[in-house]
XYZ file of C-alpha atoms in Angstrom:
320
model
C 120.221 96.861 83.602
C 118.569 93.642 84.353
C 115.132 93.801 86.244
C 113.466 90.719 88.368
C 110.135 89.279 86.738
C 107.310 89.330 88.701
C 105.473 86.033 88.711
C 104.101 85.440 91.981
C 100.154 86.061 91.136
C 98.204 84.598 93.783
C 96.151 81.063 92.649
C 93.095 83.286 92.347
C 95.147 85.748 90.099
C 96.574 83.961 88.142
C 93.537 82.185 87.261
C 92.008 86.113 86.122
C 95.079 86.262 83.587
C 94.293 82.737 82.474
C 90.831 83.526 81.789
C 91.829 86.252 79.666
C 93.093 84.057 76.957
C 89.959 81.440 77.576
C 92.112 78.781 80.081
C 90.994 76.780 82.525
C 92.745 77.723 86.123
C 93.895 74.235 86.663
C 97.917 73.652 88.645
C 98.417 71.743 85.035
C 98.130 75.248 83.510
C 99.808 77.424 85.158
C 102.248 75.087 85.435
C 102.914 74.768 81.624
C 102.337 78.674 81.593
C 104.990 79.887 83.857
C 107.266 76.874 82.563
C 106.909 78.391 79.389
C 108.360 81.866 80.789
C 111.517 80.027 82.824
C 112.313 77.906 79.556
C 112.819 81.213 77.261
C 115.676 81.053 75.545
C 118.772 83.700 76.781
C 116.077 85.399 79.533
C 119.086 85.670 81.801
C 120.044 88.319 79.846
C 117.473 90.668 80.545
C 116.183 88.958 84.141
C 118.544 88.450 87.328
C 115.641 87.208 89.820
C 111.835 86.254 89.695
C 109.601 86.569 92.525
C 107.236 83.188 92.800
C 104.514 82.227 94.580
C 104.604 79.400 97.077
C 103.190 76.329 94.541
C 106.083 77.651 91.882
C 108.780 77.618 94.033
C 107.674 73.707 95.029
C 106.656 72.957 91.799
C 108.377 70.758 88.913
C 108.217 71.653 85.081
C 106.489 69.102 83.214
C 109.898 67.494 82.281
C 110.345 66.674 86.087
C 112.911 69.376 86.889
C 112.085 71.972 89.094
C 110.890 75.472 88.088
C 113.997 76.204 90.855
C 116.484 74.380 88.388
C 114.804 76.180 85.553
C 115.582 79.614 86.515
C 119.149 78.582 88.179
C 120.312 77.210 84.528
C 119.636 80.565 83.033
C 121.411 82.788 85.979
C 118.307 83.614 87.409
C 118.005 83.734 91.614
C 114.613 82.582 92.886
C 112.824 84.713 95.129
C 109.146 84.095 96.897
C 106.531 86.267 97.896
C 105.955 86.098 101.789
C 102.880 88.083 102.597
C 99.527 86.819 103.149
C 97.387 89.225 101.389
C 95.220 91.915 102.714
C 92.634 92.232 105.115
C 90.375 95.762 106.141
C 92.239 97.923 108.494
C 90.108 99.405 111.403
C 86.799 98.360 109.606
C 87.427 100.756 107.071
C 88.464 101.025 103.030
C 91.483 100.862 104.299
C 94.296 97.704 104.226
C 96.582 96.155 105.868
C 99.105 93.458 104.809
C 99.162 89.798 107.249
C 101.421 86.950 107.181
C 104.188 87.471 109.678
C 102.860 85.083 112.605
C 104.383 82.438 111.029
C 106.927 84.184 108.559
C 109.903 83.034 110.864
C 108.909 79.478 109.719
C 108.154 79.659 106.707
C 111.120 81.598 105.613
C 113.747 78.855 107.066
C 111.694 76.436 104.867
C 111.535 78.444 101.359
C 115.452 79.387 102.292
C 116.504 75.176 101.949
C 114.366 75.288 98.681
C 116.763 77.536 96.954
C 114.796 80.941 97.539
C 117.266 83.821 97.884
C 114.997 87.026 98.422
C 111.270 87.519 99.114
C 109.101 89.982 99.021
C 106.198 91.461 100.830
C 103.186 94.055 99.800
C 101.958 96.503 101.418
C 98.682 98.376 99.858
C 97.923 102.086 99.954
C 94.671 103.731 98.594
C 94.303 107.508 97.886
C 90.695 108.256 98.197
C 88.491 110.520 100.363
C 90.265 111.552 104.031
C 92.670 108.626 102.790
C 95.834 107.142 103.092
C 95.395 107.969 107.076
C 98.682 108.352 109.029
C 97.822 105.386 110.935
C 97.482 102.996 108.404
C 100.666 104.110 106.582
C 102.475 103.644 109.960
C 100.640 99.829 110.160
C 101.606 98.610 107.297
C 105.180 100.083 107.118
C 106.042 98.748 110.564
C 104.628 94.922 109.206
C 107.037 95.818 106.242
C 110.419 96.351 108.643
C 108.951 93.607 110.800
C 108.955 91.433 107.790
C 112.459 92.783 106.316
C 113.791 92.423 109.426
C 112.931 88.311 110.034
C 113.975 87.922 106.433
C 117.409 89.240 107.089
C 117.920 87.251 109.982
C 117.439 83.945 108.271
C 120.025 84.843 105.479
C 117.797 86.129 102.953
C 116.869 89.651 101.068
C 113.815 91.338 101.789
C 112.490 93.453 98.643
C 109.717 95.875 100.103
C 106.998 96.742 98.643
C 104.592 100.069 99.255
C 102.895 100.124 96.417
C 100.570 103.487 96.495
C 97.778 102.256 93.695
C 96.262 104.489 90.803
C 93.005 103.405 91.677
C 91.015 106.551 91.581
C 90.726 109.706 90.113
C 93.512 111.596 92.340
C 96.010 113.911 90.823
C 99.446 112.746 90.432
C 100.114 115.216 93.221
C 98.305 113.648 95.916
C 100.029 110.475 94.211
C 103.620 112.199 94.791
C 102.285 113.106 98.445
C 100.697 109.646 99.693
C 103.847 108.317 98.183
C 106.287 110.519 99.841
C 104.391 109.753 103.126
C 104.718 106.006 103.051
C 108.722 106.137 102.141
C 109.237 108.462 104.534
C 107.579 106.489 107.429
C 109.332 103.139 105.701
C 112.713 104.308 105.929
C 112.088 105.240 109.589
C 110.816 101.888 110.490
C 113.217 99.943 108.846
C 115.743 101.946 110.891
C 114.204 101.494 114.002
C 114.415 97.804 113.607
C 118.001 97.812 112.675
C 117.475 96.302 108.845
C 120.727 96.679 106.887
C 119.418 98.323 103.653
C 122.391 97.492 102.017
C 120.933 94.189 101.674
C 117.380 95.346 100.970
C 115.579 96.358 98.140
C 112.980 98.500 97.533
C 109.901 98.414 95.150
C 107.869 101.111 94.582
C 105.118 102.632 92.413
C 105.753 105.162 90.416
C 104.703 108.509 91.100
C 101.515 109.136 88.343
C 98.297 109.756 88.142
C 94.910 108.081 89.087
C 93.733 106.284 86.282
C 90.729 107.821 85.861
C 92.048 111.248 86.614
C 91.086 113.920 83.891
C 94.538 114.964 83.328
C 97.503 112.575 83.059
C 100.824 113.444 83.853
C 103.192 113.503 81.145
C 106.169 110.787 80.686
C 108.514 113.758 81.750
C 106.211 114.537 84.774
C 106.026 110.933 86.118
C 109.769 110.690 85.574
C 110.717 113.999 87.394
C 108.077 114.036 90.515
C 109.209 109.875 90.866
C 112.838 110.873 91.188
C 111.839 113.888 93.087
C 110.145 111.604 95.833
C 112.825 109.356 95.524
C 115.676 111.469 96.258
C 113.937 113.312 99.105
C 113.030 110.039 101.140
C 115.132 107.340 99.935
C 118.480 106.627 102.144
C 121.655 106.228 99.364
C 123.154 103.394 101.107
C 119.995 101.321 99.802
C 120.762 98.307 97.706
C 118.644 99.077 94.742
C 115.748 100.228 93.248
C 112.755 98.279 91.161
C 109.767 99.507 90.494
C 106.331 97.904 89.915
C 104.235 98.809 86.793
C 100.816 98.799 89.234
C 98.616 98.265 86.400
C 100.335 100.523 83.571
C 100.315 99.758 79.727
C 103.566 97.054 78.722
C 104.941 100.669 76.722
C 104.065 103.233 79.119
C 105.820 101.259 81.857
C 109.063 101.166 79.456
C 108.700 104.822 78.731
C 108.751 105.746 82.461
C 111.456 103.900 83.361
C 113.859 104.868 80.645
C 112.665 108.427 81.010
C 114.176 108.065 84.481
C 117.045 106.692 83.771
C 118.115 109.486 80.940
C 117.831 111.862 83.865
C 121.153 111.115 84.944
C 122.815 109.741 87.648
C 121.548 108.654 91.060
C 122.646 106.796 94.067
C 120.818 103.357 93.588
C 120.115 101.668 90.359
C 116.504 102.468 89.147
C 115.593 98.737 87.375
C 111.736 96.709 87.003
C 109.736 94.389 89.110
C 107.216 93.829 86.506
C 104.093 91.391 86.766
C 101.983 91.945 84.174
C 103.938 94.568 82.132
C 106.379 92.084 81.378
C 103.715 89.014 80.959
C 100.840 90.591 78.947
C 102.290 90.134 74.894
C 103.593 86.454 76.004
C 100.131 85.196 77.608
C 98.116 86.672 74.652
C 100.447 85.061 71.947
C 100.427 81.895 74.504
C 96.774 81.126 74.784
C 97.298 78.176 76.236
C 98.620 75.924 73.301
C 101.806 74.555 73.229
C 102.348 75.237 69.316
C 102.431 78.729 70.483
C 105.130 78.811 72.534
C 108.210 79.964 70.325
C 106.299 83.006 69.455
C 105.130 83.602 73.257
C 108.574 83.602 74.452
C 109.832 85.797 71.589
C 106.904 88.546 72.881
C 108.154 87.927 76.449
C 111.758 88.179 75.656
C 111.094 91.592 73.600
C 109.922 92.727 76.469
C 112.133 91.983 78.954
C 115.218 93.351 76.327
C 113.325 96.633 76.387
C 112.916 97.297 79.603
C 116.394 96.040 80.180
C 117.349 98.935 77.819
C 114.838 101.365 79.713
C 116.806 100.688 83.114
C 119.971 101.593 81.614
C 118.642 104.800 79.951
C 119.079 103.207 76.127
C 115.646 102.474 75.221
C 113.627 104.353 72.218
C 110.307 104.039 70.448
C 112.015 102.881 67.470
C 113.127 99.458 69.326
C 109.819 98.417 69.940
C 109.101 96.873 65.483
């Protein structure tokens, strides 16, 4: 039942969600920020990994341990995301994923800093003539490329095609851009001779555009997600866990325990939350330190929800 937190925001990103609560972007504050998440007390409860980004995974905590040391002391395994962001594919709306020039490198170096897994993104829009068949096969082949270099310097590759709800699409062409882009992963990743057994896989969940006119239901999301799952998805994978992609803290919950009451499937269905897991702790934060008892109490709620959610156990009642 235990997810991996998501904190590898980008310097620019993280500097949005700092803004939020009316804080400076400074390496000082997001230092004492994500300190403040590593240091909560009994997280390794609810949280077996969390995916950095590079400055966290060299970075001390103000007491002059490392944020490494941090998350090791409370049974967590550090993991780093790998990719380079995106760039326009083919001069179009379109993207594509960089970083693997010098991911050989790199990922020898963040391996003898203590980082066990990594993780690399790979962007899909649904939008007019679009995702193209081209670009899903680009940016799944940089995925096993990536997976595959990971693997061979001792390491586990989570990937990530995340199919956005940007957009006012239907949760149909949702389930279909989404079935597309595991379908042409899985082949890749075979092609290049990945072991999935040591891989994981994190995907969006199969919903609908966020400014679509209908929603799908919590039942719909959790049937046509499983339903894409189970028709693309090899069962020798390691494991399953999903990214929220912009949903509410609740609704991302909701989905996943709605999943997991389904019954049982060949891979663990857990979280690889960013935000959803971070949102109640960075408002109650705000960037004081007298706040941080009652940020890590919102943070830990969460994370002991969603915990319940990926074993099936969760209910609206848990949430007071």
């Amino acid at each position: 039942g235990k997810g991996i937190l998501a904190v590898d925001e980008s310097t620019n990103t993280c500097g949005k969600r700092l803004a939020s609560i009316g804080v400076e972007n400074t390496e000082e504050n997001r230092q004492a920020y994500r300190g403040m998440l590593f240091t909560t007390e009994g997280l390794g409860k609810y949280i077996s990994g969390a995916i950095l980004f590079e400055e966290t995974l060299f970075q001390d905590h103000a007491d002059g341990e490392s944020m490494v040391a941090k998350l090791e002391k409370q049974g967590i395994v550090p993991g780093i995301k790998v990719d380079k962001g995106i760039s326009p594919y083919n001069d179009s709306e379109e993207v594509i994923t960089g970083g693997l020039e010098d991911l050989n490198e790199r990922c020898a170096e963040y391996a003898a800093l203590g980082a066990k897994f990594t993780k690399w993104r790979a962007v899909i829009k649904i939008g007019n003539g679009i995702p193209t068949q081209e670009c899903i096969d680009a940016n799944m082949k940089a995925l096993a490329d990536y997976a595959k270099i990971v693997q061979n310097n001792s390491m586990v590759p989570m990937v990530e095609p995340e199919v956005l709800m940007d957009g006012d699409h239907s949760v149909q062409s949702c389930f279909e851009a989404t079935a597309k882009c595991l379908k042409t992963l899985f082949s890749m990743l075979n092609a290049n001779d990945v072991s999935l057994k040591g891989t994981i896989l994190k995907p969006n969940m199969v919903v609908s555009g966020t400014e679509a006119p209908m929603q799908a239901s919590v039942s719909e999301v959790a049937e046509l997600t499983l339903k894409v799952l189970k028709e693309n998805v090899p069962s020798d994978l390691a494991g399953i866990a999903f990214l929220s992609g912009g949903q509410s803290d609740l609704l991302a919950t909701e989905h996943l325990d709605a999943m997991n009451k389904l019954g049982k499937l060949p891979w663990p269905l857990s979280f690889s939350y960013g935000r959803a897991l971070q949102q109640a702790a960075l408002k109650s934060w705000l960037g004081q330190g007298e706040n941080t008892l009652s940020a890590q109490e919102a943070f830990s709620h969460r994370a002991k929800m969603n915990r319940l959610a990926a074993l099936g156990k969760w209910a609206e009642d848990l949430e007071g």
